[in-house]
């Protein structure tokens, strides 16, 4: 009984937080009855001839509620409680739907009755516990495993500092004073900070430095800094994966060589990141990160750039480095 009352309390409290819909249509107003005295008749049972219907009740899902928060016993307890509040001492389960693609919850439709007190026997709460154990034994085990897996997946460090370096490729066409490059390899330094919540979501701030040198002495150097939104999860005890999307301030400096005046331009940059790491301990890890970066640039007046749908710099980075869990 103590176990059942605890489960019932959890079901009611968590159910309220996700708002299961409890709707009663009462045709006769009567004084309330004790909850434990309500008789429960299942779908395959018929009601006594002298039972008097006093209304309908239904308990359905108010949204995408986790199954463990709306198990059969908890939902049936809500229907029984509403029956007692309405003055009934018996409920017939007219229809019961188990969790499926339409809803993650058990759903119950029933008719509330009044039967002679002489027919009332047993304890409704004990009956509900027995029903729950029969109907939800496998489901309960499965949902407990889901809860455990979910807690493990989102058991991320709260604050993470990443420091990485690696090769970087400009994938958009670059025109130097002497030739055009379809793509060019350079290197990237990547410093990121992330703050994560228990949901696996979080926010971050990203700084990237990129440098590419060309054969003619021409070079491009880029700086980027900006905020990002982050989603992260763990696989097993040590592996972790995250993805982020950011929008920030970017500066591109072109060193033309040949004693020609350098050119510098700033604009918004868009950054997408995907990282995989291995946690060596609770305080440090090692990981690889892939960046996709875009920065639009002003089209020059003296050069025909109509062949480019996107005029600017597109870049891919692959960096390797340390992760510090703060």
Tab-separated table of C-alpha atoms in Angstrom:
chain	number	residue	atom	x	y	z
A	1	UNK	CA	0.000	0.000	0.000
A	2	UNK	CA	2.795	2.442	0.832
A	3	UNK	CA	4.354	1.722	-2.570
A	4	UNK	CA	1.030	2.330	-4.285
A	5	UNK	CA	0.344	5.599	-2.484
A	6	UNK	CA	3.815	6.828	-3.434
A	7	UNK	CA	3.278	5.867	-7.082
A	8	UNK	CA	-0.170	7.415	-7.036
A	9	UNK	CA	1.144	10.657	-5.572
A	10	UNK	CA	3.895	10.834	-8.195
A	11	UNK	CA	1.389	10.096	-10.962
A	12	UNK	CA	-0.974	12.814	-9.751
A	13	UNK	CA	1.692	15.446	-9.253
A	14	UNK	CA	3.500	14.803	-12.532
A	15	UNK	CA	0.172	14.440	-14.298
A	16	UNK	CA	-0.841	17.907	-13.142
A	17	UNK	CA	2.407	19.325	-14.450
A	18	UNK	CA	1.604	18.014	-17.928
A	19	UNK	CA	-2.164	18.622	-17.573
A	20	UNK	CA	-4.068	15.392	-18.283
A	21	UNK	CA	-7.647	16.282	-19.187
A	22	UNK	CA	-10.200	15.023	-16.648
A	23	UNK	CA	-13.708	15.772	-17.894
A	24	UNK	CA	-16.923	14.736	-16.133
A	25	UNK	CA	-20.468	15.178	-17.387
A	26	UNK	CA	-22.682	14.732	-14.280
A	27	UNK	CA	-26.447	14.338	-14.671
A	28	UNK	CA	-27.245	14.145	-10.955
A	29	UNK	CA	-25.662	16.129	-8.132
A	30	UNK	CA	-24.869	13.966	-5.081
A	31	UNK	CA	-22.680	14.220	-1.964
A	32	UNK	CA	-19.118	13.064	-2.489
A	33	UNK	CA	-18.050	9.539	-1.535
A	34	UNK	CA	-14.797	8.086	-0.104
A	35	UNK	CA	-12.362	7.324	-2.938
A	36	UNK	CA	-11.433	3.890	-1.564
A	37	UNK	CA	-15.117	2.804	-1.611
A	38	UNK	CA	-15.553	3.201	-5.378
A	39	UNK	CA	-16.147	-0.126	-7.141
A	40	UNK	CA	-14.361	-0.633	-10.457
A	41	UNK	CA	-15.978	-2.616	-13.277
A	42	UNK	CA	-13.762	-3.326	-16.284
A	43	UNK	CA	-14.841	-3.299	-19.933
A	44	UNK	CA	-15.743	-7.010	-19.962
A	45	UNK	CA	-17.872	-6.787	-16.811
A	46	UNK	CA	-21.570	-5.858	-16.729
A	47	UNK	CA	-23.137	-3.545	-14.190
A	48	UNK	CA	-25.731	-4.758	-11.628
A	49	UNK	CA	-29.361	-4.230	-12.626
A	50	UNK	CA	-29.956	-1.837	-9.740
A	51	UNK	CA	-26.989	0.397	-10.629
A	52	UNK	CA	-27.941	4.005	-11.483
A	53	UNK	CA	-25.829	6.006	-13.906
A	54	UNK	CA	-25.052	9.569	-12.806
A	55	UNK	CA	-22.755	10.713	-15.620
A	56	UNK	CA	-19.704	10.155	-17.791
A	57	UNK	CA	-15.996	10.709	-17.080
A	58	UNK	CA	-12.932	10.605	-19.297
A	59	UNK	CA	-9.234	10.983	-18.598
A	60	UNK	CA	-7.107	11.695	-21.659
A	61	UNK	CA	-3.708	13.081	-22.520
A	62	UNK	CA	-3.118	16.836	-22.480
A	63	UNK	CA	-0.032	16.655	-24.691
A	64	UNK	CA	3.096	14.625	-25.460
A	65	UNK	CA	3.436	13.388	-21.890
A	66	UNK	CA	6.166	10.827	-21.057
A	67	UNK	CA	4.505	7.417	-20.599
A	68	UNK	CA	5.848	6.957	-17.096
A	69	UNK	CA	3.880	10.057	-16.030
A	70	UNK	CA	0.514	8.690	-17.186
A	71	UNK	CA	0.537	4.970	-16.468
A	72	UNK	CA	-2.738	3.071	-16.241
A	73	UNK	CA	-2.902	3.162	-12.449
A	74	UNK	CA	-2.414	6.932	-12.285
A	75	UNK	CA	-5.004	7.671	-14.969
A	76	UNK	CA	-7.520	5.259	-13.435
A	77	UNK	CA	-6.949	6.871	-10.036
A	78	UNK	CA	-7.973	10.222	-11.544
A	79	UNK	CA	-11.172	8.699	-12.965
A	80	UNK	CA	-12.021	7.019	-9.632
A	81	UNK	CA	-11.340	10.242	-7.733
A	82	UNK	CA	-13.644	12.202	-10.067
A	83	UNK	CA	-16.348	9.538	-9.619
A	84	UNK	CA	-16.128	9.863	-5.819
A	85	UNK	CA	-16.224	13.662	-6.022
A	86	UNK	CA	-19.366	13.426	-8.192
A	87	UNK	CA	-21.142	11.236	-5.610
A	88	UNK	CA	-20.699	7.891	-7.347
A	89	UNK	CA	-19.502	4.708	-5.714
A	90	UNK	CA	-18.908	2.689	-8.893
A	91	UNK	CA	-17.318	3.257	-12.283
A	92	UNK	CA	-17.540	1.136	-15.419
A	93	UNK	CA	-14.596	1.363	-17.816
A	94	UNK	CA	-16.341	1.771	-21.166
A	95	UNK	CA	-13.146	2.153	-23.197
A	96	UNK	CA	-9.422	1.947	-22.462
A	97	UNK	CA	-6.690	2.834	-24.958
A	98	UNK	CA	-3.065	1.961	-24.309
A	99	UNK	CA	-0.141	4.208	-25.388
A	100	UNK	CA	0.305	4.232	-29.166
A	101	UNK	CA	1.282	6.559	-32.004
A	102	UNK	CA	-1.677	8.828	-31.249
A	103	UNK	CA	-0.764	9.332	-27.583
A	104	UNK	CA	1.962	8.359	-25.153
A	105	UNK	CA	-0.597	7.896	-22.329
A	106	UNK	CA	-3.244	5.447	-21.210
A	107	UNK	CA	-6.700	6.962	-21.893
A	108	UNK	CA	-9.901	5.990	-20.085
A	109	UNK	CA	-13.597	6.607	-20.801
A	110	UNK	CA	-16.073	5.511	-18.155
A	111	UNK	CA	-19.618	5.776	-16.774
A	112	UNK	CA	-20.138	6.777	-13.138
A	113	UNK	CA	-22.774	4.869	-11.146
A	114	UNK	CA	-24.413	4.640	-7.766
A	115	UNK	CA	-24.898	1.087	-6.468
A	116	UNK	CA	-26.355	-0.058	-3.109
A	117	UNK	CA	-23.857	0.191	-0.254
A	118	UNK	CA	-24.332	-3.510	0.390
A	119	UNK	CA	-22.633	-4.262	-2.944
A	120	UNK	CA	-19.524	-2.224	-2.142
A	121	UNK	CA	-16.591	-4.387	-1.106
A	122	UNK	CA	-12.834	-4.236	-1.193
A	123	UNK	CA	-10.603	-1.188	-1.530
A	124	UNK	CA	-10.494	0.702	-4.813
A	125	UNK	CA	-6.874	1.743	-4.326
A	126	UNK	CA	-5.729	-1.861	-3.834
A	127	UNK	CA	-7.725	-2.905	-6.915
A	128	UNK	CA	-6.059	-0.181	-8.977
A	129	UNK	CA	-2.622	-1.291	-7.816
A	130	UNK	CA	-3.383	-4.852	-8.885
A	131	UNK	CA	-4.677	-3.673	-12.266
A	132	UNK	CA	-1.604	-1.556	-12.837
A	133	UNK	CA	0.713	-4.448	-12.015
A	134	UNK	CA	-1.171	-6.648	-14.479
A	135	UNK	CA	-1.471	-4.163	-17.348
A	136	UNK	CA	1.741	-2.182	-16.996
A	137	UNK	CA	4.305	-4.709	-15.788
A	138	UNK	CA	6.228	-4.869	-19.059
A	139	UNK	CA	5.532	-1.243	-19.926
A	140	UNK	CA	6.695	-0.089	-16.499
A	141	UNK	CA	9.980	-1.960	-16.891
A	142	UNK	CA	10.447	-0.490	-20.352
A	143	UNK	CA	9.727	3.090	-19.250
A	144	UNK	CA	12.071	2.774	-16.281
A	145	UNK	CA	14.777	1.718	-18.730
A	146	UNK	CA	13.873	4.690	-20.949
A	147	UNK	CA	14.169	7.045	-17.981
A	148	UNK	CA	17.561	5.607	-17.087
A	149	UNK	CA	18.756	5.871	-20.700
A	150	UNK	CA	17.476	9.441	-20.999
A	151	UNK	CA	19.190	10.508	-17.777
A	152	UNK	CA	22.420	8.971	-19.050
A	153	UNK	CA	22.090	10.624	-22.469
A	154	UNK	CA	21.728	14.123	-21.036
A	155	UNK	CA	24.125	13.798	-18.114
A	156	UNK	CA	26.433	16.412	-19.620
A	157	UNK	CA	28.950	18.618	-17.836
A	158	UNK	CA	27.389	22.006	-17.091
A	159	UNK	CA	30.246	24.109	-18.485
A	160	UNK	CA	32.690	23.118	-21.220
A	161	UNK	CA	35.692	24.909	-22.687
A	162	UNK	CA	37.000	23.649	-26.054
A	163	UNK	CA	40.389	24.507	-27.543
A	164	UNK	CA	41.163	23.030	-30.973
A	165	UNK	CA	43.329	23.469	-34.040
A	166	UNK	CA	43.273	21.820	-37.439
A	167	UNK	CA	43.075	22.126	-41.210
A	168	UNK	CA	40.566	24.381	-42.907
A	169	UNK	CA	39.369	24.596	-46.492
A	170	UNK	CA	37.932	27.598	-48.322
A	171	UNK	CA	35.415	25.910	-50.627
A	172	UNK	CA	34.214	29.041	-52.452
A	173	UNK	CA	36.173	30.373	-55.407
A	174	UNK	CA	38.923	32.849	-54.491
A	175	UNK	CA	40.327	35.304	-57.031
A	176	UNK	CA	43.906	36.419	-56.323
A	177	UNK	CA	45.745	39.057	-58.369
A	178	UNK	CA	47.033	36.354	-60.748
A	179	UNK	CA	44.582	33.398	-60.731
A	180	UNK	CA	41.388	31.902	-59.392
A	181	UNK	CA	41.357	29.098	-56.800
A	182	UNK	CA	38.417	26.731	-56.633
A	183	UNK	CA	39.389	25.717	-53.098
A	184	UNK	CA	42.358	26.299	-50.834
A	185	UNK	CA	43.590	24.729	-47.625
A	186	UNK	CA	44.649	26.695	-44.556
A	187	UNK	CA	44.365	26.211	-40.824
A	188	UNK	CA	41.879	27.146	-38.112
A	189	UNK	CA	42.084	27.815	-34.364
A	190	UNK	CA	38.782	27.194	-32.597
A	191	UNK	CA	37.907	28.238	-29.015
A	192	UNK	CA	34.391	27.546	-27.738
A	193	UNK	CA	32.580	27.845	-24.428
A	194	UNK	CA	29.292	26.027	-23.766
A	195	UNK	CA	26.838	26.154	-20.880
A	196	UNK	CA	24.443	23.181	-20.884
A	197	UNK	CA	21.232	22.499	-18.978
A	198	UNK	CA	19.902	19.107	-17.900
A	199	UNK	CA	17.707	18.960	-21.004
A	200	UNK	CA	20.810	18.725	-23.201
A	201	UNK	CA	20.198	22.199	-24.620
A	202	UNK	CA	22.410	25.162	-23.927
A	203	UNK	CA	24.115	28.322	-25.136
A	204	UNK	CA	27.651	29.042	-26.161
A	205	UNK	CA	30.105	31.583	-27.451
A	206	UNK	CA	32.543	30.799	-30.270
A	207	UNK	CA	35.804	32.328	-31.472
A	208	UNK	CA	37.504	31.162	-34.679
A	209	UNK	CA	40.710	32.288	-36.349
A	210	UNK	CA	41.445	31.169	-39.906
A	211	UNK	CA	44.477	31.748	-42.115
A	212	UNK	CA	45.169	30.734	-45.719
A	213	UNK	CA	48.265	31.572	-47.755
A	214	UNK	CA	48.427	31.464	-51.536
A	215	UNK	CA	51.373	30.870	-53.867
A	216	UNK	CA	51.654	34.491	-54.977
A	217	UNK	CA	52.193	35.867	-51.480
A	218	UNK	CA	48.488	36.676	-51.193
A	219	UNK	CA	46.806	35.602	-47.923
A	220	UNK	CA	43.451	35.684	-46.143
A	221	UNK	CA	42.998	35.938	-42.408
A	222	UNK	CA	39.588	35.723	-40.754
A	223	UNK	CA	38.256	36.291	-37.240
A	224	UNK	CA	34.806	35.309	-36.007
A	225	UNK	CA	33.105	35.732	-32.638
A	226	UNK	CA	29.475	35.214	-31.721
A	227	UNK	CA	26.872	33.425	-29.601
A	228	UNK	CA	25.319	30.063	-30.449
A	229	UNK	CA	22.624	27.644	-29.382
A	230	UNK	CA	23.759	24.132	-28.477
A	231	UNK	CA	22.235	20.642	-28.328
A	232	UNK	CA	24.219	17.841	-26.725
A	233	UNK	CA	23.921	14.206	-25.642
A	234	UNK	CA	26.086	11.385	-24.313
A	235	UNK	CA	26.574	7.870	-25.669
A	236	UNK	CA	27.614	5.460	-22.967
A	237	UNK	CA	29.689	6.700	-20.061
A	238	UNK	CA	32.421	8.564	-21.928
A	239	UNK	CA	31.372	9.470	-25.465
A	240	UNK	CA	29.649	12.797	-26.057
A	241	UNK	CA	28.261	14.555	-29.121
A	242	UNK	CA	27.065	18.132	-29.644
A	243	UNK	CA	25.825	20.396	-32.407
A	244	UNK	CA	25.541	24.178	-32.420
A	245	UNK	CA	24.388	27.002	-34.650
A	246	UNK	CA	25.691	30.535	-34.316
A	247	UNK	CA	25.437	33.992	-35.835
A	248	UNK	CA	28.190	36.479	-35.097
A	249	UNK	CA	30.634	39.181	-36.166
A	250	UNK	CA	33.229	38.233	-38.750
A	251	UNK	CA	36.220	40.094	-40.181
A	252	UNK	CA	38.122	39.077	-43.300
A	253	UNK	CA	41.482	40.666	-44.038
A	254	UNK	CA	43.089	40.203	-47.447
A	255	UNK	CA	46.863	40.729	-47.674
A	256	UNK	CA	47.456	41.322	-51.384
A	257	UNK	CA	51.227	41.345	-51.418
A	258	UNK	CA	52.874	43.141	-54.303
A	259	UNK	CA	52.854	46.291	-52.164
A	260	UNK	CA	49.167	46.705	-52.986
A	261	UNK	CA	46.939	48.140	-50.283
A	262	UNK	CA	45.380	45.476	-48.075
A	263	UNK	CA	41.624	45.062	-47.961
A	264	UNK	CA	39.543	44.377	-44.850
A	265	UNK	CA	35.816	43.713	-44.679
A	266	UNK	CA	33.414	42.814	-41.866
A	267	UNK	CA	29.959	41.294	-41.944
A	268	UNK	CA	27.754	38.775	-40.170
A	269	UNK	CA	28.980	35.200	-40.265
A	270	UNK	CA	26.966	31.988	-39.906
A	271	UNK	CA	28.572	29.084	-38.078
A	272	UNK	CA	27.402	25.454	-37.797
A	273	UNK	CA	29.353	22.974	-35.671
A	274	UNK	CA	29.298	19.245	-35.012
A	275	UNK	CA	31.563	17.807	-32.334
A	276	UNK	CA	32.394	14.321	-31.041
A	277	UNK	CA	34.546	13.798	-27.980
A	278	UNK	CA	35.776	11.211	-25.515
A	279	UNK	CA	35.744	12.149	-21.830
A	280	UNK	CA	39.082	10.985	-20.405
A	281	UNK	CA	37.960	12.000	-16.901
A	282	UNK	CA	35.428	14.233	-15.169
A	283	UNK	CA	37.601	17.261	-15.892
A	284	UNK	CA	39.206	16.725	-19.307
A	285	UNK	CA	38.475	15.135	-22.674
A	286	UNK	CA	39.676	15.038	-26.273
A	287	UNK	CA	37.534	15.634	-29.325
A	288	UNK	CA	37.199	16.453	-32.987
A	289	UNK	CA	34.965	19.191	-34.347
A	290	UNK	CA	33.679	20.027	-37.825
A	291	UNK	CA	32.729	23.607	-38.688
A	292	UNK	CA	30.795	24.996	-41.605
A	293	UNK	CA	31.177	28.762	-42.000
A	294	UNK	CA	29.678	31.316	-44.411
A	295	UNK	CA	30.381	35.036	-44.699
A	296	UNK	CA	28.913	37.223	-47.427
A	297	UNK	CA	31.088	39.990	-48.840
A	298	UNK	CA	30.360	43.173	-50.754
A	299	UNK	CA	30.485	42.682	-54.511
A	300	UNK	CA	33.219	44.916	-56.042
A	301	UNK	CA	32.109	47.539	-58.542
A	302	UNK	CA	34.975	46.947	-60.994
A	303	UNK	CA	34.614	43.155	-61.311
A	304	UNK	CA	31.722	41.196	-62.822
A	305	UNK	CA	30.597	38.734	-60.133
A	306	UNK	CA	27.196	37.830	-61.621
A	307	UNK	CA	28.246	34.188	-62.059
A	308	UNK	CA	28.314	33.803	-58.268
A	309	UNK	CA	24.954	33.250	-56.594
A	310	UNK	CA	26.813	33.611	-53.315
A	311	UNK	CA	29.669	36.091	-53.208
A	312	UNK	CA	31.806	35.684	-50.148
A	313	UNK	CA	33.688	32.974	-48.301
A	314	UNK	CA	32.495	29.473	-47.531
A	315	UNK	CA	34.686	27.359	-45.342
A	316	UNK	CA	34.929	23.870	-43.817
A	317	UNK	CA	37.124	23.187	-40.755
A	318	UNK	CA	38.159	19.968	-39.051
A	319	UNK	CA	39.823	20.636	-35.710
A	320	UNK	CA	41.183	18.427	-32.940
A	321	UNK	CA	41.791	19.469	-29.365
A	322	UNK	CA	41.130	19.306	-25.643
A	323	UNK	CA	37.876	19.689	-23.727
A	324	UNK	CA	37.857	21.077	-20.196
A	325	UNK	CA	34.818	20.354	-18.002
A	326	UNK	CA	34.417	23.195	-15.548
